[in-house]
Amino acid sequence: MASIFPIQIKSDRLKSILAGHPWIFSGALARRPDVQDGSLVKVLCGSQLLGIGYYNSRTDIAVRMLTPRDEAIDANFFAERFRLLRRRKEEWLPSRTNAYRAVFAESDGLPGLIVDKYDRTLVCQFHTLGMNNLKPLVVEGLVKAFGPNSVVERSDVAIRVMEGMDDKPVGILSGADVKEVEIEENGFKFLVHVIEGQKTGFFLDQRENRQALVRYAKGRTLANCFSYTGGFSVYAASVAKRVVSVDISKPATEYCRRNFRLNGHAVNEEDFLAQDVFDFLKEMQPGAFDMIILDPPSFAKNKKQLTNAIKAYTTINSKALEKLPDGGILVSSSCTSHVDQSIFIKILHQSSVNTRCTLKVLESREQPYDHPYHLSFPEGRYLKFFVLQKWAR
Ligand code: SAH
C-alpha cells in the first residue's frame, strides 16, 4: 500500500476514530495534506495506523474511513463487504420480500455509497467524490457479490456539488437496460421506476412500518398524505374501508393507481389526488377521515433549515389533528435527521396542545434493520414513525 498518501491526525482526536466513527473533520488533521481531492489516504497518528479512507479538502469532513486495516481497496475488497452485507441482511428479510437496502453508506461501513436491491436490479448512489472515484471497483464488486441482472446509477443527488462534482449521472452501469422493476414486499407488489422514480425509486425504509400500520387501518377511512407510489396505501387498502392517496407529483399518483391494480385493489379515480398536502389538509372536511398518514419528504437538509422544518411539521400535524374525529388515528413520520426523536415528540406534543386534544402514542418505530445506524455513528439515525390516537378532552 506504499502508493497511498499518509496523513497524520492530532492525537487528541484519536478517541472518536478508535471508537469507530467514520468521519475525520478537517480540524483533526495535523496539517493539510498535499493530495488530490477524492484520493485514498492512509490515516496515521504518529506511527499508529488507523486505517484507510478517502480525502476531500472541500468539505468539513476531510476523511471518510473505509477500513481500520491496511488492506487493498480493490474489487475484492468491495465484493467481500457486499457478500457479508448480503448474507447478514437476507437472514432477516421477511418472506415474500425481494427488495432491501443492501448498502447504507457510513452505517454499513461504506461512506458515500447507497445500494438498493430491487429483485435482481441494483440501484446505486455515489454521494461523495471519494466513492465516485471508486465506482468501477464498486460495480465489479456488486457484480461478483450479487450476480445482478442490472446495476443502475442514480447519482442525481444535490450533495455532489458540495463535494466538487458538477455532474449527476443517471444510467445503466452494468447489465440489462431496465427502467421499471416489479418488486414484492411482504406479499404486496409494487412497480418501481429505477430511472425516473424519486431517490432510487422506492422508499424501502418504511417497509416494516407499512406492515405495522395494517392492524390500525382495519375498517378505517384513510387519507395517506405524501403517498408517493402508494406504499402505505396499498397495504392499508387490504383492510380499510377507503383509502385516499395525496401526492404533489402526478407521475407518483399514476404509479399509485397502477400499484392498486397490480394488487387487485379497486381503483376509484377520485381517491388518487395530485395535490399539495398543505392545501388538501386545509380544505379537508372535519371528520371526513378517521385515519391520516403524514410521511413528508425531509424538511431540513441542514441545521440552518431546522426552524422552518419544525414549523412545517407542526403545521401539518396540527391541521391533521384538527380534522380527525375523537378516536381518530394519526400516523406521523419524519425522515429529517436534524429533527431527532425528542424534537419530533415535542412537535407532536405541541400539535396536540394547539388543537386541545390528548395524543396517545400507540406505537413508536424507527428505521428497519437494513437501514441500520450503529452506536458510534448516531448521525445515521433518521427515521421516526409514530402511531397516535386522538382523545378528545
Ligand atoms: N410514504 C411514501 C414515501 C413518501 S416520500 C412511501 O411509503 O413510499 C415523500 C413524497 O412527498 C414524495 O412522493 C413527494 O412527491 C411528496 N411531496 C413533497 N412535497 C409535497 C407537498 N407539498 N404536497 C404533497 N406531496 C408532496
Coordinates of C-alpha atoms and ligand atoms in Angstrom, one line a residue:
M1 CA 0.0 0.0 0.0
A2 CA 3.0 2.2 -0.5
S3 CA 1.2 4.3 -3.1
I4 CA -1.5 5.6 -0.7
F5 CA -0.7 9.0 0.7
P6 CA -0.2 9.0 4.5
I7 CA -1.9 11.7 6.6
Q8 CA -1.4 12.5 10.3
I9 CA -4.2 13.3 12.7
K10 CA -3.8 15.1 16.1
S11 CA -3.5 12.7 19.0
D12 CA -6.3 14.3 20.9
R13 CA -8.7 13.3 18.1
L14 CA -7.9 9.7 18.3
K15 CA -10.7 8.6 20.6
S16 CA -13.6 9.0 18.2
I17 CA -11.8 7.2 15.4
L18 CA -10.9 4.4 17.6
A19 CA -14.5 4.2 18.8
G20 CA -15.4 3.5 15.1
H21 CA -16.7 6.9 14.0
P22 CA -16.1 7.0 10.2
W23 CA -15.5 10.8 9.9
I24 CA -12.4 12.8 10.4
F25 CA -13.1 16.6 10.4
S26 CA -10.5 18.9 8.9
G27 CA -9.6 20.3 12.3
A28 CA -8.4 16.9 13.4
L29 CA -5.6 16.8 10.7
A30 CA -2.1 17.7 11.9
R31 CA -1.6 19.5 8.6
R32 CA -3.3 19.9 5.3
P33 CA -2.2 17.0 3.0
D34 CA -0.8 17.6 -0.4
V35 CA -3.1 15.2 -2.1
Q36 CA -5.9 15.4 -4.7
D37 CA -9.5 15.6 -3.5
G38 CA -11.1 12.2 -3.7
S39 CA -7.9 10.3 -3.2
L40 CA -7.4 7.3 -0.9
V41 CA -5.4 8.2 2.2
K42 CA -3.7 6.2 4.9
V43 CA -4.6 7.6 8.3
L44 CA -1.9 7.6 11.0
C45 CA -1.4 9.0 14.4
G46 CA 2.3 9.0 14.9
S47 CA 3.3 5.5 13.8
Q48 CA -0.1 4.0 14.7
L49 CA -2.1 3.1 11.6
L50 CA -5.8 3.9 12.0
G51 CA -6.9 2.7 8.6
I52 CA -7.7 3.8 5.1
G53 CA -10.2 6.4 4.0
Y54 CA -10.7 9.0 1.3
Y55 CA -9.9 12.7 1.4
N56 CA -11.7 15.8 0.4
S57 CA -10.5 19.4 1.2
R58 CA -13.8 21.0 0.2
T59 CA -15.9 19.5 2.9
D60 CA -15.8 19.9 6.7
I61 CA -15.4 16.1 6.8
A62 CA -11.9 15.8 5.5
V63 CA -11.7 12.0 5.6
R64 CA -14.3 9.2 5.5
M65 CA -13.0 5.9 6.6
L66 CA -13.3 2.7 4.6
T67 CA -11.4 0.3 6.7
P68 CA -9.5 0.2 10.0
R69 CA -7.0 -2.2 8.4
D70 CA -4.1 -1.8 6.0
E71 CA -5.7 -3.6 3.1
A72 CA -6.0 -3.2 -0.7
I73 CA -9.0 -1.2 -1.8
D74 CA -9.9 -3.2 -4.9
A75 CA -12.9 -5.0 -6.4
N76 CA -12.4 -7.9 -4.0
F77 CA -12.5 -5.5 -1.0
F78 CA -15.9 -4.4 -2.2
A79 CA -17.1 -7.9 -3.2
E80 CA -16.3 -9.2 0.3
R81 CA -18.1 -6.3 2.0
F82 CA -21.1 -6.8 -0.2
R83 CA -21.2 -10.6 0.3
L84 CA -21.2 -10.1 4.1
L85 CA -23.9 -7.4 4.0
R86 CA -26.0 -9.6 1.7
R87 CA -25.7 -12.6 3.9
R88 CA -26.5 -10.7 7.1
K89 CA -29.3 -8.7 5.6
E90 CA -31.0 -11.6 3.8
E91 CA -31.1 -13.6 7.0
W92 CA -33.7 -11.2 8.4
L93 CA -35.6 -10.4 5.2
P94 CA -39.3 -11.0 5.6
S95 CA -40.8 -13.7 3.5
R96 CA -42.3 -12.7 0.2
T97 CA -40.0 -9.7 0.1
N98 CA -37.3 -9.3 -2.6
A99 CA -36.2 -5.7 -2.1
Y100 CA -34.0 -4.2 0.6
R101 CA -31.2 -1.7 1.2
A102 CA -28.0 -3.6 0.5
V103 CA -25.6 -0.8 1.4
F104 CA -26.5 2.1 3.7
A105 CA -23.4 4.2 3.4
E106 CA -21.5 5.0 6.7
S107 CA -23.8 2.8 8.7
D108 CA -22.7 -0.2 6.6
G109 CA -19.0 0.8 6.5
L110 CA -19.1 2.3 3.0
P111 CA -19.3 6.1 3.3
G112 CA -20.9 7.8 0.4
L113 CA -22.5 4.7 -1.2
I114 CA -26.1 3.7 -1.2
V115 CA -27.2 0.5 -2.9
D116 CA -30.9 -0.6 -3.0
K117 CA -31.7 -4.1 -4.3
Y118 CA -35.0 -4.4 -6.2
D119 CA -35.3 -8.0 -7.0
R120 CA -32.4 -8.6 -9.4
T121 CA -31.7 -5.0 -10.1
L122 CA -29.2 -3.0 -8.0
V123 CA -29.6 0.8 -7.9
C124 CA -26.6 2.8 -6.6
Q125 CA -26.0 6.4 -5.5
F126 CA -22.5 7.8 -5.3
H127 CA -22.7 10.8 -2.9
T128 CA -19.0 11.6 -2.4
L129 CA -16.1 12.3 -4.7
G130 CA -14.0 9.6 -3.0
M131 CA -16.6 6.9 -3.5
N132 CA -17.3 8.2 -7.0
N133 CA -13.7 7.7 -7.9
L134 CA -14.0 4.0 -6.8
K135 CA -17.1 3.5 -9.0
P136 CA -15.6 0.8 -11.3
L137 CA -14.4 -1.2 -8.3
V138 CA -17.8 -0.9 -6.7
V139 CA -19.6 -2.1 -9.8
E140 CA -17.2 -5.0 -10.2
G141 CA -17.7 -5.9 -6.5
L142 CA -21.5 -5.7 -6.9
V143 CA -21.5 -8.0 -9.9
K144 CA -19.3 -10.5 -8.1
A145 CA -21.4 -10.5 -4.9
F146 CA -24.9 -10.3 -6.2
G147 CA -24.8 -11.5 -9.9
P148 CA -27.4 -8.9 -10.7
N149 CA -29.5 -8.6 -13.8
S150 CA -28.6 -4.9 -13.9
V151 CA -26.7 -2.2 -12.0
V152 CA -28.2 1.2 -12.3
E153 CA -26.8 4.5 -11.2
R154 CA -29.0 7.2 -9.6
S155 CA -26.4 9.8 -8.6
D156 CA -28.8 12.7 -9.2
V157 CA -28.2 14.0 -5.7
A158 CA -27.7 17.6 -4.7
I159 CA -24.9 16.8 -2.2
R160 CA -22.4 16.0 -5.1
V161 CA -22.0 19.8 -5.8
M162 CA -20.6 20.3 -2.3
E163 CA -18.1 17.5 -3.0
G164 CA -16.8 19.4 -6.0
M165 CA -18.6 17.3 -8.7
D166 CA -20.6 19.1 -11.3
D167 CA -22.4 16.1 -12.8
K168 CA -25.3 14.0 -11.6
P169 CA -25.1 10.8 -13.6
V170 CA -28.1 8.5 -14.1
G171 CA -28.0 5.4 -16.2
I172 CA -27.0 1.7 -16.6
L173 CA -23.6 0.8 -15.2
S174 CA -23.7 -2.9 -16.0
G175 CA -26.1 -5.4 -17.4
A176 CA -29.6 -5.1 -18.9
D177 CA -31.2 -1.8 -19.8
V178 CA -34.0 -1.7 -17.2
K179 CA -36.4 1.1 -16.3
E180 CA -39.2 -0.5 -14.4
V181 CA -38.9 -3.3 -11.9
E182 CA -41.7 -5.2 -10.2
I183 CA -40.9 -6.0 -6.6
E184 CA -42.6 -7.9 -3.8
E185 CA -42.7 -6.5 -0.3
N186 CA -44.4 -8.5 2.5
G187 CA -46.5 -10.2 -0.2
F188 CA -47.6 -6.8 -1.8
K189 CA -46.4 -5.9 -5.3
F190 CA -45.0 -2.6 -6.4
L191 CA -43.7 -1.2 -9.7
V192 CA -40.5 0.7 -9.2
H193 CA -39.2 3.1 -11.9
V194 CA -35.5 2.9 -11.2
I195 CA -34.6 5.7 -13.6
E196 CA -37.3 8.3 -13.1
G197 CA -38.6 7.5 -9.6
Q198 CA -37.7 9.5 -6.6
K199 CA -34.3 8.7 -4.9
T200 CA -33.6 5.1 -6.1
G201 CA -37.2 4.5 -7.0
F202 CA -38.9 3.4 -3.8
F203 CA -38.8 4.1 0.0
L204 CA -37.7 0.8 1.3
D205 CA -37.1 2.3 4.8
Q206 CA -40.9 2.2 5.6
R207 CA -41.3 -1.5 4.8
E208 CA -41.8 -2.7 8.3
N209 CA -43.8 0.4 9.3
R210 CA -46.2 -0.2 6.4
Q211 CA -46.7 -3.7 7.8
A212 CA -47.2 -2.3 11.3
L213 CA -49.9 0.1 10.1
V214 CA -52.2 -2.7 8.8
R215 CA -53.7 -3.5 12.2
Y216 CA -54.7 0.1 12.8
A217 CA -56.2 0.6 9.3
K218 CA -58.8 -2.0 9.6
G219 CA -62.3 -0.6 8.7
R220 CA -60.9 3.0 8.7
T221 CA -61.4 5.8 6.2
L222 CA -57.9 6.8 5.5
A223 CA -56.0 9.7 3.9
N224 CA -52.4 8.9 3.0
C225 CA -50.7 12.2 2.7
F226 CA -47.4 12.3 0.7
S227 CA -48.3 8.9 -0.7
Y228 CA -45.6 8.7 -3.4
T229 CA -46.4 5.5 -5.4
G230 CA -48.8 4.2 -2.7
G231 CA -46.6 2.3 -0.3
F232 CA -48.8 2.8 2.8
S233 CA -52.0 3.0 0.6
V234 CA -51.6 -0.5 -0.9
Y235 CA -51.1 -2.1 2.5
A236 CA -53.9 -0.2 4.1
A237 CA -56.3 -0.8 1.2
S238 CA -56.2 -4.6 2.1
V239 CA -58.2 -3.9 5.3
A240 CA -59.5 -0.2 5.2
K241 CA -63.0 1.0 4.2
R242 CA -61.5 3.6 1.9
V243 CA -58.0 4.9 1.1
V244 CA -57.4 8.3 -0.4
S245 CA -53.8 9.0 -1.6
V246 CA -52.4 12.5 -2.0
D247 CA -49.1 13.5 -3.5
I248 CA -48.0 16.6 -5.3
S249 CA -46.3 14.5 -8.0
K250 CA -48.5 13.4 -10.9
P251 CA -46.3 10.5 -12.0
A252 CA -46.2 9.2 -8.4
T253 CA -50.0 9.4 -8.2
E254 CA -50.3 7.5 -11.5
Y255 CA -47.9 4.8 -10.1
C256 CA -50.1 4.6 -7.0
R257 CA -53.1 3.8 -9.2
R258 CA -51.1 1.2 -11.1
N259 CA -49.9 -0.4 -7.9
F260 CA -53.5 -0.6 -6.7
R261 CA -54.4 -2.5 -9.9
L262 CA -51.4 -4.7 -9.5
N263 CA -52.6 -5.8 -6.1
G264 CA -56.1 -6.4 -7.2
H265 CA -57.5 -3.4 -5.2
A266 CA -60.5 -1.5 -6.6
V267 CA -59.5 1.9 -8.2
N268 CA -61.8 4.8 -7.6
E269 CA -60.4 7.7 -9.7
E270 CA -61.3 10.3 -7.1
D271 CA -59.2 8.6 -4.5
F272 CA -55.9 9.5 -6.2
L273 CA -55.1 13.2 -5.8
A274 CA -52.2 15.0 -7.3
Q275 CA -52.3 17.9 -4.9
D276 CA -50.3 19.9 -2.3
V277 CA -50.9 18.3 1.1
F278 CA -50.9 21.7 2.8
D279 CA -53.9 22.6 0.7
F280 CA -55.5 19.2 1.0
L281 CA -55.4 19.4 4.8
K282 CA -56.7 22.9 4.8
E283 CA -59.7 22.0 2.6
M284 CA -60.5 18.7 4.3
Q285 CA -63.9 18.5 6.0
P286 CA -63.6 17.8 9.7
G287 CA -64.3 14.1 10.4
A288 CA -64.0 13.1 6.7
F289 CA -61.2 10.7 7.6
D290 CA -60.7 8.8 10.8
M291 CA -57.1 8.0 10.0
I292 CA -54.4 10.3 8.5
I293 CA -50.9 9.3 7.5
L294 CA -48.2 12.0 7.2
D295 CA -44.9 10.9 5.6
P296 CA -43.4 14.1 4.1
P297 CA -40.1 14.4 2.5
S298 CA -37.2 15.8 4.5
F299 CA -38.0 19.3 5.5
A300 CA -34.4 20.2 6.5
K301 CA -31.3 19.3 4.5
N302 CA -29.1 21.1 7.1
K303 CA -29.1 22.6 10.6
K304 CA -30.0 26.1 9.3
Q305 CA -33.3 24.8 8.0
L306 CA -34.3 23.3 11.3
T307 CA -36.6 26.1 12.5
N308 CA -38.5 26.1 9.3
A309 CA -38.7 22.3 9.4
I310 CA -40.2 22.4 12.9
K311 CA -42.8 24.9 11.7
A312 CA -43.8 22.8 8.7
Y313 CA -44.1 19.6 10.8
T314 CA -46.2 21.5 13.4
T315 CA -48.4 22.9 10.7
I316 CA -49.3 19.6 9.1
N317 CA -49.6 17.6 12.3
S318 CA -51.8 20.3 13.9
K319 CA -54.0 20.5 10.8
A320 CA -54.4 16.7 10.6
L321 CA -55.3 16.6 14.3
E322 CA -57.8 19.4 14.0
K323 CA -59.6 17.4 11.2
L324 CA -59.6 14.0 12.9
P325 CA -62.6 12.9 15.0
D326 CA -62.3 11.7 18.6
G327 CA -60.6 8.3 18.4
G328 CA -59.0 9.0 15.1
I329 CA -55.6 7.7 14.2
L330 CA -52.7 9.9 13.2
V331 CA -49.7 8.2 11.7
S332 CA -46.8 10.7 11.7
S333 CA -43.4 10.1 10.3
S334 CA -40.3 12.2 9.8
C335 CA -37.1 11.3 7.9
T336 CA -35.3 14.6 8.7
S337 CA -32.2 13.5 10.6
H338 CA -31.8 17.0 12.2
V339 CA -35.2 16.6 13.7
D340 CA -34.3 13.9 16.2
Q341 CA -36.7 11.7 18.2
S342 CA -37.0 14.2 21.1
I343 CA -37.6 17.2 18.9
F344 CA -40.2 15.2 16.9
I345 CA -42.0 14.2 20.1
K346 CA -42.1 17.9 21.1
I347 CA -43.6 18.8 17.7
L348 CA -46.3 16.2 18.1
H349 CA -47.0 17.4 21.7
Q350 CA -47.2 21.0 20.5
S351 CA -49.6 20.0 17.8
S352 CA -51.9 18.3 20.3
V353 CA -51.7 21.4 22.6
N354 CA -52.6 23.6 19.5
T355 CA -55.7 21.5 18.9
R356 CA -56.6 21.0 22.5
C357 CA -56.6 17.2 22.4
T358 CA -54.8 14.4 24.1
L359 CA -52.5 12.4 21.9
K360 CA -51.7 8.9 23.0
V361 CA -48.8 7.0 21.5
L362 CA -50.0 3.6 20.4
E363 CA -46.7 2.6 18.7
S364 CA -43.3 4.3 18.1
R365 CA -41.0 2.9 15.5
E366 CA -37.8 3.7 13.7
Q367 CA -35.8 2.6 10.6
P368 CA -35.6 -1.1 9.8
Y369 CA -32.5 -3.3 10.2
D370 CA -31.4 -2.9 6.6
H371 CA -31.1 0.9 7.2
P372 CA -29.2 0.5 10.5
Y373 CA -27.4 3.1 12.5
H374 CA -24.5 2.0 14.7
L375 CA -23.9 3.3 18.1
S376 CA -20.7 5.0 17.2
F377 CA -22.4 6.8 14.4
P378 CA -25.7 8.3 15.6
E379 CA -25.8 10.5 12.5
G380 CA -27.2 7.5 10.7
R381 CA -30.3 7.6 12.8
Y382 CA -33.0 9.5 11.0
L383 CA -36.5 7.8 10.7
K384 CA -39.2 8.5 13.2
F385 CA -42.7 6.8 12.9
F386 CA -45.5 7.3 15.4
V387 CA -49.0 5.8 15.5
L388 CA -51.1 8.1 17.7
Q389 CA -54.7 8.3 18.8
K390 CA -56.6 11.5 19.3
W391 CA -58.6 11.6 22.5
A392 CA -61.0 14.5 22.9
R393 CA -60.5 16.3 26.2
Ligands
SAH1 N1 -44.9 7.4 2.1 C1 -44.2 7.1 0.8 C2 -43.0 8.0 0.7 C3 -43.2 9.5 0.7 S1 -41.9 10.4 0.1 C4 -43.9 5.6 0.7 O1 -44.1 4.9 1.6 O2 -43.5 5.2 -0.4 C5 -42.5 12.0 0.1 C6 -43.5 12.3 -1.0 O3 -44.0 13.6 -0.7 C7 -42.9 12.4 -2.4 O4 -43.7 11.5 -3.2 C8 -43.2 13.8 -2.9 O5 -43.6 13.9 -4.2 C9 -44.3 14.2 -2.0 N2 -44.4 15.7 -1.7 C10 -43.4 16.6 -1.5 N3 -44.0 17.8 -1.1 C11 -45.3 17.6 -1.2 C12 -46.4 18.5 -0.9 N4 -46.2 19.8 -0.5 N5 -47.7 18.0 -1.1 C13 -47.9 16.7 -1.4 N6 -46.9 15.9 -1.7 C14 -45.6 16.3 -1.6

